[in-house]
CSV table of N, CA and C in Angstrom, one decimal:
chain,number,residue,atom,x,y,z
R,1,UNK,N,37.6,113.5,85.8
R,1,UNK,CA,36.3,113.4,86.5
R,1,UNK,C,35.6,114.7,86.4
R,2,UNK,N,34.9,115.1,85.5
R,2,UNK,CA,34.2,116.3,85.3
R,2,UNK,C,32.8,116.3,85.8
R,3,UNK,N,32.7,116.1,87.2
R,3,UNK,CA,31.3,115.8,87.8
R,3,UNK,C,30.5,114.8,87.4
R,4,UNK,N,31.1,113.7,86.9
R,4,UNK,CA,30.3,112.6,86.4
R,4,UNK,C,30.1,111.6,87.5
R,5,UNK,N,30.7,111.8,88.7
R,5,UNK,CA,30.5,110.9,89.8
R,5,UNK,C,31.6,109.7,89.9
R,6,UNK,N,32.3,109.6,88.9
R,6,UNK,CA,33.2,108.3,88.8
R,6,UNK,C,34.5,108.8,89.5
R,7,UNK,N,35.3,108.0,90.2
R,7,UNK,CA,36.5,108.3,90.6
R,7,UNK,C,37.6,107.3,90.0
R,8,UNK,N,38.7,108.0,89.5
R,8,UNK,CA,39.8,107.2,89.1
R,8,UNK,C,40.3,106.1,90.0
R,9,UNK,N,40.7,105.0,89.5
R,9,UNK,CA,41.3,103.9,90.4
R,9,UNK,C,42.7,103.9,90.4
R,10,UNK,N,43.3,104.6,89.4
R,10,UNK,CA,44.7,104.7,89.2
R,10,UNK,C,45.0,105.9,88.2
R,11,UNK,N,46.1,106.6,88.5
R,11,UNK,CA,46.5,107.7,87.6
R,11,UNK,C,47.9,108.0,87.6
R,12,UNK,N,48.3,108.6,86.4
R,12,UNK,CA,49.8,108.7,86.2
R,12,UNK,C,50.2,110.1,87.0
R,13,UNK,N,49.3,110.8,87.5
R,13,UNK,CA,49.4,112.2,88.1
R,13,UNK,C,49.9,113.2,87.3
R,14,UNK,N,49.5,113.1,86.0
R,14,UNK,CA,49.9,114.0,84.9
R,14,UNK,C,48.6,114.8,84.5
R,15,UNK,N,47.7,114.9,85.2
R,15,UNK,CA,46.5,115.7,84.9
R,15,UNK,C,47.0,117.2,84.7
R,16,UNK,N,46.2,117.9,83.8
R,16,UNK,CA,46.5,119.4,83.4
R,16,UNK,C,47.8,119.3,82.7
R,17,UNK,N,48.2,118.3,82.0
R,17,UNK,CA,49.5,118.3,81.2
R,17,UNK,C,48.9,118.3,79.7
R,18,UNK,N,49.3,119.6,79.1
R,18,UNK,CA,48.8,119.8,77.9
R,18,UNK,C,49.6,119.1,76.8
R,19,UNK,N,49.0,118.5,75.9
R,19,UNK,CA,49.6,117.8,74.8
R,19,UNK,C,50.3,116.6,75.2
R,20,UNK,N,49.8,116.0,76.2
R,20,UNK,CA,50.6,114.6,76.7
R,20,UNK,C,50.5,113.6,75.8
R,21,UNK,N,51.4,112.5,75.7
R,21,UNK,CA,51.3,111.6,74.8
R,21,UNK,C,51.9,110.3,75.6
R,22,UNK,N,51.3,109.2,75.5
R,22,UNK,CA,51.8,107.9,76.1
R,22,UNK,C,52.5,107.1,75.0
R,23,UNK,N,53.8,106.7,75.2
R,23,UNK,CA,54.5,106.0,74.2
R,23,UNK,C,55.1,104.7,74.8
R,24,UNK,N,55.1,103.7,74.1
R,24,UNK,CA,55.8,102.5,74.4
R,24,UNK,C,57.1,102.6,73.6
R,25,UNK,N,58.2,102.8,74.3
R,25,UNK,CA,59.4,103.2,73.6
R,25,UNK,C,60.1,101.7,73.3
R,26,UNK,N,61.1,101.7,72.4
R,26,UNK,CA,61.8,100.6,71.9
R,26,UNK,C,62.6,99.8,73.0
R,27,UNK,N,62.8,100.7,74.1
R,27,UNK,CA,63.5,99.9,75.3
R,27,UNK,C,62.6,99.2,76.3
R,28,UNK,N,61.3,99.1,75.9
R,28,UNK,CA,60.3,98.5,76.7
R,28,UNK,C,59.7,99.5,77.7
R,29,UNK,N,59.9,100.7,77.8
R,29,UNK,CA,59.6,101.6,78.8
R,29,UNK,C,58.4,102.3,78.4
R,30,UNK,N,57.2,102.3,79.1
R,30,UNK,CA,56.1,103.0,78.8
R,30,UNK,C,56.1,104.4,79.6
R,31,UNK,N,56.2,105.4,78.8
R,31,UNK,CA,56.3,106.8,79.2
R,31,UNK,C,55.3,107.8,78.6
R,32,UNK,N,54.8,108.6,79.7
R,32,UNK,CA,53.9,109.6,79.4
R,32,UNK,C,54.8,110.9,79.2
R,33,UNK,N,54.7,111.6,78.1
R,33,UNK,CA,55.6,112.8,77.8
R,33,UNK,C,54.6,114.1,77.8
R,34,UNK,N,55.0,115.2,78.3
R,34,UNK,CA,54.4,116.3,78.1
R,34,UNK,C,55.1,117.0,77.0
R,35,UNK,N,54.5,117.3,75.7
R,35,UNK,CA,55.2,117.9,74.7
R,35,UNK,C,55.8,119.2,75.1
R,36,UNK,N,57.1,119.3,74.9
R,36,UNK,CA,57.9,120.4,75.2
R,36,UNK,C,58.5,120.5,76.5
R,37,UNK,N,58.0,119.7,77.5
R,37,UNK,CA,58.6,119.6,78.8
R,37,UNK,C,59.3,118.2,79.2
R,38,UNK,N,59.1,117.3,78.3
R,38,UNK,CA,59.8,116.0,78.6
R,38,UNK,C,58.9,115.0,79.3
R,39,UNK,N,59.6,113.9,79.8
R,39,UNK,CA,58.8,112.7,80.4
R,39,UNK,C,58.2,113.3,81.6
R,40,UNK,N,56.9,112.9,82.0
R,40,UNK,CA,56.2,113.1,83.1
R,40,UNK,C,56.0,112.0,84.0
R,41,UNK,N,55.8,110.8,83.4
R,41,UNK,CA,55.7,109.5,84.2
R,41,UNK,C,56.2,108.4,83.4
R,42,UNK,N,56.8,107.3,84.1
R,42,UNK,CA,57.3,106.2,83.5
R,42,UNK,C,57.0,104.9,84.2
R,43,UNK,N,56.7,103.8,83.6
R,43,UNK,CA,56.4,102.7,84.1
R,43,UNK,C,57.6,101.8,84.8
R,44,UNK,N,58.8,102.4,84.5
R,44,UNK,CA,59.9,101.7,85.2
R,44,UNK,C,60.2,100.3,84.6
R,45,UNK,N,59.8,99.9,83.4
R,45,UNK,CA,59.9,98.7,82.7
R,45,UNK,C,61.0,98.6,81.7
R,46,UNK,N,62.0,99.6,81.8
R,46,UNK,CA,63.2,99.7,80.8
R,46,UNK,C,63.8,98.4,80.7
R,47,UNK,N,64.0,98.0,79.4
R,47,UNK,CA,64.7,96.7,79.2
R,47,UNK,C,64.0,95.3,79.8
R,48,UNK,N,62.7,95.4,80.2
R,48,UNK,CA,62.1,94.4,80.8
R,48,UNK,C,61.6,93.2,79.8
R,49,UNK,N,61.6,93.6,78.4
R,49,UNK,CA,61.0,92.8,77.5
R,49,UNK,C,59.6,93.1,77.3
R,50,UNK,N,58.8,94.2,77.9
R,50,UNK,CA,57.7,94.4,77.8
R,50,UNK,C,57.2,94.7,76.3
R,51,UNK,N,56.1,94.1,75.8
R,51,UNK,CA,55.8,94.3,74.5
R,51,UNK,C,54.2,94.7,74.3
R,52,UNK,N,53.4,94.4,75.2
R,52,UNK,CA,52.1,94.5,75.0
R,52,UNK,C,51.3,95.2,76.2
R,53,UNK,N,50.5,96.4,75.9
R,53,UNK,CA,49.8,96.9,77.1
R,53,UNK,C,48.3,96.4,76.9
R,54,UNK,N,47.8,95.9,77.9
R,54,UNK,CA,46.5,95.2,77.8
R,54,UNK,C,45.6,95.7,78.8
R,55,UNK,N,44.4,96.3,78.5
R,55,UNK,CA,43.4,96.7,79.5
R,55,UNK,C,42.5,95.5,79.6
R,56,UNK,N,42.6,94.8,80.8
R,56,UNK,CA,41.9,93.6,81.0
R,56,UNK,C,40.5,93.7,81.4
R,57,UNK,N,39.8,92.6,81.2
R,57,UNK,CA,38.2,92.9,81.5
R,57,UNK,C,38.1,93.0,83.1
R,58,UNK,N,39.1,92.7,83.8
R,58,UNK,CA,38.9,92.9,85.3
R,58,UNK,C,39.3,94.2,85.8
R,59,UNK,N,39.7,95.2,84.8
R,59,UNK,CA,39.9,96.5,85.1
R,59,UNK,C,41.4,96.7,85.4
R,60,UNK,N,42.4,95.8,85.3
R,60,UNK,CA,43.6,96.0,85.4
R,60,UNK,C,44.4,96.3,84.1
R,61,UNK,N,45.2,97.3,84.1
R,61,UNK,CA,46.1,97.7,83.0
R,61,UNK,C,47.4,97.0,83.2
R,62,UNK,N,47.8,96.1,82.2
R,62,UNK,CA,49.0,95.4,82.4
R,62,UNK,C,49.9,95.5,81.2
R,63,UNK,N,51.1,95.4,81.4
R,63,UNK,CA,52.3,95.3,80.5
R,63,UNK,C,52.8,93.9,80.5
R,64,UNK,N,52.8,93.3,79.4
R,64,UNK,CA,53.2,92.0,79.2
R,64,UNK,C,54.4,91.8,78.3
R,65,UNK,N,55.3,90.8,78.6
R,65,UNK,CA,56.4,90.4,77.7
R,65,UNK,C,55.7,89.5,76.6
R,66,UNK,N,56.6,89.2,75.6
R,66,UNK,CA,56.1,88.4,74.5
R,66,UNK,C,55.6,86.9,75.0
R,67,UNK,N,56.2,86.5,76.1
R,67,UNK,CA,55.9,85.1,76.5
R,67,UNK,C,54.8,85.2,77.6
R,68,UNK,N,54.1,86.3,77.6
R,68,UNK,CA,52.7,86.5,78.4
R,68,UNK,C,53.1,86.6,79.9
R,69,UNK,N,54.3,86.9,80.2
R,69,UNK,CA,54.6,87.2,81.6
R,69,UNK,C,54.4,88.7,81.9
R,70,UNK,N,53.5,89.1,83.0
R,70,UNK,CA,53.4,90.5,83.3
R,70,UNK,C,54.7,91.0,83.9
R,71,UNK,N,54.9,92.4,83.4
R,71,UNK,CA,56.1,93.1,84.0
R,71,UNK,C,55.8,94.3,84.8
R,72,UNK,N,54.5,94.8,84.6
R,72,UNK,CA,53.9,96.0,85.3
R,72,UNK,C,52.5,96.0,85.3
R,73,UNK,N,51.8,96.5,86.2
R,73,UNK,CA,50.3,96.5,86.3
R,73,UNK,C,49.9,97.8,87.2
R,74,UNK,N,48.6,98.2,87.0
R,74,UNK,CA,48.1,99.2,87.8
R,74,UNK,C,47.7,98.6,89.1
R,75,UNK,N,47.3,97.4,89.2
R,75,UNK,CA,46.9,96.8,90.3
R,75,UNK,C,45.3,97.1,90.7
R,76,UNK,N,44.6,97.4,89.6
R,76,UNK,CA,43.2,97.8,89.7
R,76,UNK,C,42.2,96.7,89.4
R,77,UNK,N,42.7,95.5,89.4
R,77,UNK,CA,41.7,94.5,89.1
R,77,UNK,C,40.6,94.4,90.2
R,78,UNK,N,39.4,94.1,89.7
R,78,UNK,CA,38.2,93.9,90.5
R,78,UNK,C,37.7,95.2,91.1
R,79,UNK,N,38.2,96.3,90.8
R,79,UNK,CA,37.7,97.6,91.5
R,79,UNK,C,36.6,98.1,90.6
């Protein structure tokens, strides 16, 4: 939020993390890495079967299994 007036509804608390990258790992864990410093945030979905990250039209960011069952979400729907 660089003075634009908008407020984040959810955040990983990794602001000011240089060279950060978000990866969906082979073990179904969505992880934010700080290059050179290791993991900074994780979804906690290891071995959950999560396969797809979907930014829904209602504003909710959701990780789904292949059978369309949600395993993690930001909980920001309708905001």
